[in-house]
XYZ file of C-alpha atoms in Angstrom:
538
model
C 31.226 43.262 90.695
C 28.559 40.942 89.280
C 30.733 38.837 86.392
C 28.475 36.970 84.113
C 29.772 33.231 84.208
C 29.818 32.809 80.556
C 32.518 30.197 80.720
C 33.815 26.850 82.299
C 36.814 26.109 83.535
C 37.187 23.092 81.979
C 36.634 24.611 78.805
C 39.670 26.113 78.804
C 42.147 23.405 80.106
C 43.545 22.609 76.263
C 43.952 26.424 75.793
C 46.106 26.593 78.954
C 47.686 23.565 77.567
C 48.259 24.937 74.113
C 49.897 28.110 75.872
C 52.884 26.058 77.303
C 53.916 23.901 74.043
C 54.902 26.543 72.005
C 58.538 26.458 70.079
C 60.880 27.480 71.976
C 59.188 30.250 74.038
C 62.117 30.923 76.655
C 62.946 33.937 75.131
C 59.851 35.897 75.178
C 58.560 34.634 78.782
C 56.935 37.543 81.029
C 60.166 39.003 82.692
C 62.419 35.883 82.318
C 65.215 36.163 80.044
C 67.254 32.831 78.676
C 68.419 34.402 75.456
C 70.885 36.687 74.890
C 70.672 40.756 75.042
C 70.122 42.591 78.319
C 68.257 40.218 81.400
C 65.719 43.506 83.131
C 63.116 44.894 81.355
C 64.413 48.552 79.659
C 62.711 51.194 77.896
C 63.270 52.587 74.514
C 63.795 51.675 70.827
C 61.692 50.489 67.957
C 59.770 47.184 67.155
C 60.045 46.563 63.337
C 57.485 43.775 62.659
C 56.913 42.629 58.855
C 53.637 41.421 58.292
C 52.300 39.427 54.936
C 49.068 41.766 54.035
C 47.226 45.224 54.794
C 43.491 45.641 55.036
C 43.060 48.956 53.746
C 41.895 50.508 56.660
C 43.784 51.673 59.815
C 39.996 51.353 62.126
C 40.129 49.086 64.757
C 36.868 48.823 64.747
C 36.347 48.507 61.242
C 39.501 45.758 60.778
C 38.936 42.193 60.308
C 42.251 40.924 59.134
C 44.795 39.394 61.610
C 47.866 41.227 60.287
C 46.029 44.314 60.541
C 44.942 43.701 63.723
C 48.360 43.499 65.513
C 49.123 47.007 64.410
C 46.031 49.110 65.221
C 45.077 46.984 67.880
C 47.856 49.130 69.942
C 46.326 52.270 69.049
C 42.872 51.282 71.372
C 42.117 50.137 74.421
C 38.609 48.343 75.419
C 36.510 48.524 78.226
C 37.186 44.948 79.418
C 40.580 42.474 78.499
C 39.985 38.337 78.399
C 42.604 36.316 79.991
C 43.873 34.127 77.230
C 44.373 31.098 79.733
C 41.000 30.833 81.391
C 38.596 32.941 79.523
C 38.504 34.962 82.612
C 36.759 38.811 82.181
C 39.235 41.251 83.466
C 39.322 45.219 84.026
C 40.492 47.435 81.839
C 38.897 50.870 81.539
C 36.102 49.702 83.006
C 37.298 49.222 86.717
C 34.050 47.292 87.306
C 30.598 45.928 85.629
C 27.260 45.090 87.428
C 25.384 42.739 85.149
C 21.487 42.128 85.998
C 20.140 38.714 86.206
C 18.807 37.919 82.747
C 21.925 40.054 80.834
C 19.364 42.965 79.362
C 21.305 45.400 81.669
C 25.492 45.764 81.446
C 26.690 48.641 83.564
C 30.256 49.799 83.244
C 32.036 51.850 86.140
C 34.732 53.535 84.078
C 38.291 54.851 86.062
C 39.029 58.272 85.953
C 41.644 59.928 84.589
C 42.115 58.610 81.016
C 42.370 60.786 78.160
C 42.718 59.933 74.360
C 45.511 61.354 72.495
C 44.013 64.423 71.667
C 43.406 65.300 75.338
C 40.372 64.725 75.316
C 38.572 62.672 78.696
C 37.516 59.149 78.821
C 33.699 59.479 79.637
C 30.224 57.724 80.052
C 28.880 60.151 76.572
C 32.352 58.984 74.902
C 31.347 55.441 75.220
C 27.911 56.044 74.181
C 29.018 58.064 71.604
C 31.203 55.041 70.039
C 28.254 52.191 70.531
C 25.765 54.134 69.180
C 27.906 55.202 65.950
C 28.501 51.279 65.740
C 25.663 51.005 63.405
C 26.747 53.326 61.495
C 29.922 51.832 60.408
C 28.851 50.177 56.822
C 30.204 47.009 55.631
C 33.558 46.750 57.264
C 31.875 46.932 60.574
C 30.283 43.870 60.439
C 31.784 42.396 63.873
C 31.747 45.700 66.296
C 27.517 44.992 64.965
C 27.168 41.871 65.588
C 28.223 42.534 69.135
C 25.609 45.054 69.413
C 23.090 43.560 67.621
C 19.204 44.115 69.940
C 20.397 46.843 71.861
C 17.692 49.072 73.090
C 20.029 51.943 73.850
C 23.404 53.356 75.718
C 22.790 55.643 78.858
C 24.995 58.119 80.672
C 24.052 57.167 84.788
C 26.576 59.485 85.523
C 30.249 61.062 84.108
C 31.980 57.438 84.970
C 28.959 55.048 84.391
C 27.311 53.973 81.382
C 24.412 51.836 81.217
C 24.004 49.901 77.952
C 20.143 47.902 77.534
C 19.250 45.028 75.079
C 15.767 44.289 74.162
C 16.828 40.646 74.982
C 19.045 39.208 77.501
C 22.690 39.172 75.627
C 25.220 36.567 77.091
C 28.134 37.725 74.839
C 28.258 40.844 75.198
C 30.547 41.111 78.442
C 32.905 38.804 76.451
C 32.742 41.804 73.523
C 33.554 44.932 74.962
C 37.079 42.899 75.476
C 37.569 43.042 71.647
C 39.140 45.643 68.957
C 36.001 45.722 67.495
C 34.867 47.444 70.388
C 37.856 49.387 71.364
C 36.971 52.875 72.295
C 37.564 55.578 70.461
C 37.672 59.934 71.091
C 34.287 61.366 70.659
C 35.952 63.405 67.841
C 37.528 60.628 66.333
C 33.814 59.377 66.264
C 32.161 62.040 64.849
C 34.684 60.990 61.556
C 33.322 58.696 58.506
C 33.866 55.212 58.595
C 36.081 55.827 55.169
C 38.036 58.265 57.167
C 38.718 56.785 60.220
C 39.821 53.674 57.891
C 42.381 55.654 55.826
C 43.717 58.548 58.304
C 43.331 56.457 61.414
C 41.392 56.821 65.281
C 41.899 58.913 68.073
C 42.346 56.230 70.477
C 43.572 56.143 74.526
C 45.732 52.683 73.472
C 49.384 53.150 74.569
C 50.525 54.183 71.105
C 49.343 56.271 68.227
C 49.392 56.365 64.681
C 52.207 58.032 63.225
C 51.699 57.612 59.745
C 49.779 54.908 57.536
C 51.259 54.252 53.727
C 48.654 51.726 52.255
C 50.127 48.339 51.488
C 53.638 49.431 52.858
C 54.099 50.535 56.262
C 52.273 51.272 59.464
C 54.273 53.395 62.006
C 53.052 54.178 65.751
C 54.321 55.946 68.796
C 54.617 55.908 72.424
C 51.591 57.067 73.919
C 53.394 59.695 76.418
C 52.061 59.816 80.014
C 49.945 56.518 79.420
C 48.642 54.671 82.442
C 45.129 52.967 82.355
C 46.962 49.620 81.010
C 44.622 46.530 81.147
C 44.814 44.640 84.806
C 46.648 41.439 83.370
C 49.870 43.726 81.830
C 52.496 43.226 83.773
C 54.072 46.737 83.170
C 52.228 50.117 84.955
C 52.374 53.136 82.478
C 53.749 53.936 79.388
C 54.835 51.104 77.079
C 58.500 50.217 77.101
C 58.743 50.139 73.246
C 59.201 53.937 71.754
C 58.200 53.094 68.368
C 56.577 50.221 66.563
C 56.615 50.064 62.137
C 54.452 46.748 60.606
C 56.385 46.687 57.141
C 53.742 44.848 54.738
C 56.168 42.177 52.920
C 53.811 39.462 51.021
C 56.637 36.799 50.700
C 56.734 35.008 53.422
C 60.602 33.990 52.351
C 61.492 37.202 52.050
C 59.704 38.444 55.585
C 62.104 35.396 56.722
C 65.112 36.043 55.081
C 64.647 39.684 56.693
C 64.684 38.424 60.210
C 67.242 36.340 59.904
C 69.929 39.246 58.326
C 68.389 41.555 61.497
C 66.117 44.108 58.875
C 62.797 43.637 61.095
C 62.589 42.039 64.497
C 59.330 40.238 64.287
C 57.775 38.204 61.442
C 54.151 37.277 61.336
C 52.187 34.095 59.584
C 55.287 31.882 59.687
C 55.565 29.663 56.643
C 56.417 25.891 57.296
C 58.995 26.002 54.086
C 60.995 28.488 56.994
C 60.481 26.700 59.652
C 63.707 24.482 60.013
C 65.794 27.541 58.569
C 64.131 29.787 61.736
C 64.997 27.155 64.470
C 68.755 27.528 64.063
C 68.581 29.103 68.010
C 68.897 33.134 66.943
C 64.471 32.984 66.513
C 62.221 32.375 68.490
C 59.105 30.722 67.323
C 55.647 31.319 68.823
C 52.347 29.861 68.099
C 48.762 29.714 69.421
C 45.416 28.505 68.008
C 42.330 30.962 67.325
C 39.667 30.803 68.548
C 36.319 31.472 66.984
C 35.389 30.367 63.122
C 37.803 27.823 62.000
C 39.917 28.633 58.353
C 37.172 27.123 55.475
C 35.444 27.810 52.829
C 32.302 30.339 53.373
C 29.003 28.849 51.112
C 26.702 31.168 49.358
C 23.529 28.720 50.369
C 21.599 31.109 47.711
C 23.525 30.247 44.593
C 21.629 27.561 42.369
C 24.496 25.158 42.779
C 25.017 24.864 46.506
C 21.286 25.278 47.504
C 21.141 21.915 46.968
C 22.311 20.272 50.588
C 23.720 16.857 48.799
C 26.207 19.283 46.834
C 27.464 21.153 50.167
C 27.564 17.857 51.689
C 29.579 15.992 48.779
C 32.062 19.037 48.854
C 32.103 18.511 52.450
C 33.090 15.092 52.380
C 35.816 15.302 49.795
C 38.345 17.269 51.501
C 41.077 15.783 53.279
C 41.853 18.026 56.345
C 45.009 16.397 57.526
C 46.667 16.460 54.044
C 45.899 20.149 53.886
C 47.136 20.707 57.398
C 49.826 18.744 57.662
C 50.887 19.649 53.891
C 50.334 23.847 53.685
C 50.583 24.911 57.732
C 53.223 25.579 60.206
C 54.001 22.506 62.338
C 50.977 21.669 65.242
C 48.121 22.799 62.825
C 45.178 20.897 63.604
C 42.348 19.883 60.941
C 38.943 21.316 61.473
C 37.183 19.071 63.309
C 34.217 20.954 63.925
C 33.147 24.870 62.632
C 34.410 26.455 65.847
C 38.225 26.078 66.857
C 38.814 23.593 69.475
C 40.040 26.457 71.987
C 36.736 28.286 71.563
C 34.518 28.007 74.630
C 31.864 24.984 73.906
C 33.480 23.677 71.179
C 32.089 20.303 70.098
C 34.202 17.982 68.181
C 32.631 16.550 65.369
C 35.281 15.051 63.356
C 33.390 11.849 62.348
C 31.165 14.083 60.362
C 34.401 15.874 58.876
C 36.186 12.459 58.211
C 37.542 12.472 54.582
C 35.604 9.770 52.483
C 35.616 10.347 48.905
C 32.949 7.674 48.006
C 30.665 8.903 49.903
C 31.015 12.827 47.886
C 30.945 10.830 44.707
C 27.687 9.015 45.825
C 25.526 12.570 47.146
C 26.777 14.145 43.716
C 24.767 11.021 41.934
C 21.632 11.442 43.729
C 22.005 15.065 42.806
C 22.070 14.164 39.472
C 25.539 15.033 38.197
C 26.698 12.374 36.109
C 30.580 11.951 35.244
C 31.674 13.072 31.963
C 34.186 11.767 29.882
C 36.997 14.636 31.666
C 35.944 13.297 34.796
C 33.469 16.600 35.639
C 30.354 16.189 36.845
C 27.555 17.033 34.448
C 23.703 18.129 34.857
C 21.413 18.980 32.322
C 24.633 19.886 29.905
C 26.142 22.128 32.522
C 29.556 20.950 34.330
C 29.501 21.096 38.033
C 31.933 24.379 38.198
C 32.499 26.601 41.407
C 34.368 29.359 42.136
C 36.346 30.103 45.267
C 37.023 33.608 45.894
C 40.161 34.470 48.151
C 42.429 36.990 49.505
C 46.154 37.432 49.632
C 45.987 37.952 53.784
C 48.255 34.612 54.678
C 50.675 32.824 52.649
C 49.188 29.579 53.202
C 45.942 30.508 51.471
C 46.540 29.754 47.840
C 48.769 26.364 48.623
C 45.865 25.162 50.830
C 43.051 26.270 48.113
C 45.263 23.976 45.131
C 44.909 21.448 47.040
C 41.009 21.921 47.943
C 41.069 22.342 44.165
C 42.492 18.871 43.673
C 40.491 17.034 46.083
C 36.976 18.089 44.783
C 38.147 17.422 41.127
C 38.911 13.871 42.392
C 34.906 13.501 42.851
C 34.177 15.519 40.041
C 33.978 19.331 41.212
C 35.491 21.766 38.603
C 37.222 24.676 40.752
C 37.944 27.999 39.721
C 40.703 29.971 42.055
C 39.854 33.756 42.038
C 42.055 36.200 43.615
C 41.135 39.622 44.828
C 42.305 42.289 47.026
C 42.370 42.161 51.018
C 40.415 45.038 51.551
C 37.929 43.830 48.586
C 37.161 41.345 51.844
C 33.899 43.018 53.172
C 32.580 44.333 50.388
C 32.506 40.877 48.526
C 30.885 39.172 51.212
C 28.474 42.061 51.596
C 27.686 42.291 48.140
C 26.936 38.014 47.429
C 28.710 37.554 44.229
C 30.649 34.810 45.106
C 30.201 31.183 45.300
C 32.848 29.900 47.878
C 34.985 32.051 49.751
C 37.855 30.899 51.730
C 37.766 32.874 55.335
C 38.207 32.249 59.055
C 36.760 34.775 61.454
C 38.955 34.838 65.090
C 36.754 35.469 68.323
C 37.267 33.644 72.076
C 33.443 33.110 72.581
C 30.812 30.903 70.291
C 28.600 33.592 69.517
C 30.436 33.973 66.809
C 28.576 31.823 65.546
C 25.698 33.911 65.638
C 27.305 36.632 64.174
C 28.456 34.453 61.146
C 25.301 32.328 60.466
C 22.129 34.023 61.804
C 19.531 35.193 59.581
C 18.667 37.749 61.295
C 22.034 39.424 61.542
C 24.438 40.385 58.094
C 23.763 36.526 56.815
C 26.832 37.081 54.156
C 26.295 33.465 53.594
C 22.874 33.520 52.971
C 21.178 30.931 54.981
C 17.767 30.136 54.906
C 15.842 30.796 57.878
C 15.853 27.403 59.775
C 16.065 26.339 63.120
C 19.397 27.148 63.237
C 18.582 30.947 63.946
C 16.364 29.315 67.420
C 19.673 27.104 68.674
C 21.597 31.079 67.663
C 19.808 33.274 69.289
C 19.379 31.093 72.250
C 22.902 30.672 73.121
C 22.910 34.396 73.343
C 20.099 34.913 75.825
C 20.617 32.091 78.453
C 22.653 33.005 81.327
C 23.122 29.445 82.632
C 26.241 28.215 81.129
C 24.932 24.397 80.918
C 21.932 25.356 78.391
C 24.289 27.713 76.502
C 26.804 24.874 76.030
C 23.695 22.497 75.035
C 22.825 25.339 72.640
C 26.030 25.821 71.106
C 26.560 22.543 70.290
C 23.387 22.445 68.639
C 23.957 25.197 66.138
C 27.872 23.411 65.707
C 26.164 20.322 64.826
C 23.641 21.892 62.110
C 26.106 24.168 60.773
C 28.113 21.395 60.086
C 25.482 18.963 59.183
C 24.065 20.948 56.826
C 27.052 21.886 55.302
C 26.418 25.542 55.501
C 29.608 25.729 55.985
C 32.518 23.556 54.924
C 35.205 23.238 57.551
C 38.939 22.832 56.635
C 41.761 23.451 59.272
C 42.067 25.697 62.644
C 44.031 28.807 61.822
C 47.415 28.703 63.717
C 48.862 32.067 64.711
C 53.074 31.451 64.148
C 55.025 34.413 64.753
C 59.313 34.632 65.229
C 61.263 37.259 66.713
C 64.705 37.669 67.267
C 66.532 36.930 70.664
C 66.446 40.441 71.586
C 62.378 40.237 71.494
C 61.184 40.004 75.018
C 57.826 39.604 76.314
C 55.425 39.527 72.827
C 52.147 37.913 74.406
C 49.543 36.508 72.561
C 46.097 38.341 73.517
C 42.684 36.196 73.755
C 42.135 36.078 69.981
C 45.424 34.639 69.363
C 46.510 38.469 68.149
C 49.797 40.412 70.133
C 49.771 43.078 72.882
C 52.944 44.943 72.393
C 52.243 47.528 76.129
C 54.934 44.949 77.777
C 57.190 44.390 74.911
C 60.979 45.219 75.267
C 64.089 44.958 73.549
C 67.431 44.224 74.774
């Protein structure tokens, strides 16, 4: 097996790191039990896990949003799984891979014997069937695209092996058939519209299945009977341990405390820091981890009159005070932004000094823009205030808090911001459509072509860049094979991003989940999101 050495050890020492300082992770250690409730691993029961949003769609491949994500992320499994402590590639339904030496050629030896929950057979046509219907997916499949972005085509070698070709060599790619995005679905389930698949669900192989889906309530799943083609770093063989898992959607993220605490749901997700001290009374347990990928900011429209002008990006850049916001809105460890990837991504650069808070120098860029102060304290050009709006979603409690604050800060240096709410699954289809100005978003993925997949012009460009050499340093990092140049690279595109102010940078999205004592074994994956196969209760 021919693993493409897309990352570096040392890379992934503060991720290994990060993995050992969470809150009081005794109870939920892999097999170890120092909490009360039963000490061996037993089958049976439900999960009931409230969560603080729904996406609208019950796709894997089509979700974006982390609180989706946990749910239907149970219902798939992908050809390869990503050890969240060293990056590592591992096997999943894909027992093997042969790469070829410029990363044009992946070649997947499937295991036999899996079937999706329909009965039908894991084989080489299903998985071409699913990466060729990638394209097809529309707006909401923006990611599972990305990934696939230059392929020349998906072939069936033989019943077990599938061959899948880029027109150029493709570093990432290994790294993204670990992903939801590309989980794999049932030719049949394929075959289904993208609106379909998002409202009635997937015919996956993943050890549960979707029971039933109420939109913006509840989303139940099953034990996947007679499952066993878990990934290689689960600790359990076979079928789940958990009989039933229900996501309750409960926006409040007191009341999604207050239910764990009186025993209504067992799991909690996006922690607020107001519940913190009230959770760490000993009964919870509190888990965190850092994501990867795109850090939590605010998304520029470089095509809008007002922020094509770099000294604008720049001021707004410059005015925002990371740590107040972090250490302010965010659970406890939240680190500011001090680059555009997360500092567990792979080749992360840190860049802070060009993220440092300094007001004056906002104030100063807005003058030689020509926005003059007016007597309310807004900026003013050619009798028009200096107004932007930032368009967000309801997907984490911390959103709005952080945004007043963003909304204070730029006033301080003469920004006039507008707050404008809309609906989670409105996401996609806002980006996709361009009428929007700023939009606060994060976008989780444990390898730096995500970058590519946010800011290339020659992919979706939501953000609307202009072609620059930003799209060279891009689609560089995704051809080179040797892991020195794609660091080089990587940090290239990190420092123009950033720079430029294509993007403005605020604070590394912090997964914080609690459970009860009787929660054992809920493991973070990769992208900072939960694998619930070796998940027990007792």
């Amino acid at each position: 097996m021919n693993a493409l050495p897309a990352f570096r050890a040392p890379r992934w020492a503060p991720l290994a790191a990060l993995l050992t300082t969470s809150v009081l992770l005794t109870a939920c250690g892999s097999g170890d039990d120092s909490g009360s409730g039963s000490s061996r691993p037993r089958s049976g029961g439900t999960l009931t896990f409230a969560v603080g949003s729904d996406a609208g769609c019950v796709d894997p491949q089509q979700v974006g949003s982390n609180e989706s994500i946990y749910s239907v992320r149970q219902t798939v499994d992908s050809l390869t799984d990503q050890d969240p402590r060293t990056g590592k590639i591992v096997p999943w339904l894909a027992k093997s891979w042969d790469i070829n030496a410029d990363a044009t050629e992946f070649t997947f030896h499937l295991r036999s014997g899996v079937t999706f929950s329909d009965g039908s057979r894991l084989t080489a046509q299903v998985v071409k069937d699913n990466f060729d219907a990638v394209p097809k997916l529309g707006a909401l499949g923006a990611l599972a695209q990305g990934y696939l972005s230059g392929v020349k085509g998906t072939t069936v070698v033989d019943p077990l092996t599938v061959k899948v070709t880029f027109e150029k060599p493709n570093a990432q790619f290994l790294q993204a058939t670990s992903t939801h995005s590309l989980g794999i679905e049932s030719s049949a389930s394929v075959k289904r519209t993208p609106q379909r698949k998002c409202s009635d669900g997937v015919i996956g192989s993943g050890p549960f299945v979707l029971k039933q889906y109420v939109q913006n309530q509840s989303i139940t799943l099953a034990k996947r009977t007679g499952y066993d083609w878990g990934s290689s770093r689960w600790s359990k063989k076979g079928e789940a341990y958990l009989d039933k898992l229900v996501f309750k959607v409960v926006p409040e993220a007191g009341v999604r405390a207050g239910s764990l605490q009186s025993g209504q749901v067992d799991a909690i997700s996006s922690v607020g820091k107001a519940n913190e001290a009230a959770l760490g009374g000993g009964q919870v347990t509190l888990l965190s981890r850092a994501n990867p990928g795109v850090v939590f900011g605010l998304g520029v429209n470089n095509a809008r009159p007002l922020l094509k002008d770099v000294k604008v990006r720049q001021a707004i850049l410059a005015a925002i005070d990371r740590k107040q916001i972090a250490d302010t809105v965010f659970p406890t460890g939240t680190q500011p932004a001090t680059s555009v990837l997360a500092h567990t991504t792979p080749d992360y650069t840190d860049l802070s000094s060009d993220l440092a808070l300094d007001a004056t120098k906002a104030k100063s860029l807005l003058e030689a823009a020509g926005w003059k102060a007016g007597s309310d304290g807004i900026r003013v050009k050619d009798g028009k205030k200096l107004r932007l709006t930032i368009s967000w979603f309801p997907n984490a409690a911390t959103n709005q808090p952080a945004l007043e604050l963003v909304q204070q800060q730029l006033k301080a240096v003469g920004i006039d911001v507008v707050l404008e709410q809309g609906q989670v699954s409105q996401f996609a289809t806002t980006l996709q459509g361009g009428d929007f100005d700023l939009v606060w978003s994060n976008v989780t993925r444990s390898d730096p072509d995500i970058l590519r997949t946010s800011f290339s012009t020659q992919l979706a460009n939501f953000y609307r860049l202009p072609a620059t050499s930003l799209d060279t340093e891009l689609s560089g990092q995704a051809a080179t094979t040797d892991t020195a140049e794609r660091e080089q690279l990587v940090e290239k595109a990190q420092r123009l991003i950033v720079r430029n102010a294509y993007n403005v940078p605020v604070v590394e999205l912090q997964t914080q989940l609690a459970v009860t004592m009787k929660v054992h074994n809920l493991d973070f994956d990769s992208g900072s999101r939960v694998q619930l196969h070796d998940t027990w209760i007792g």
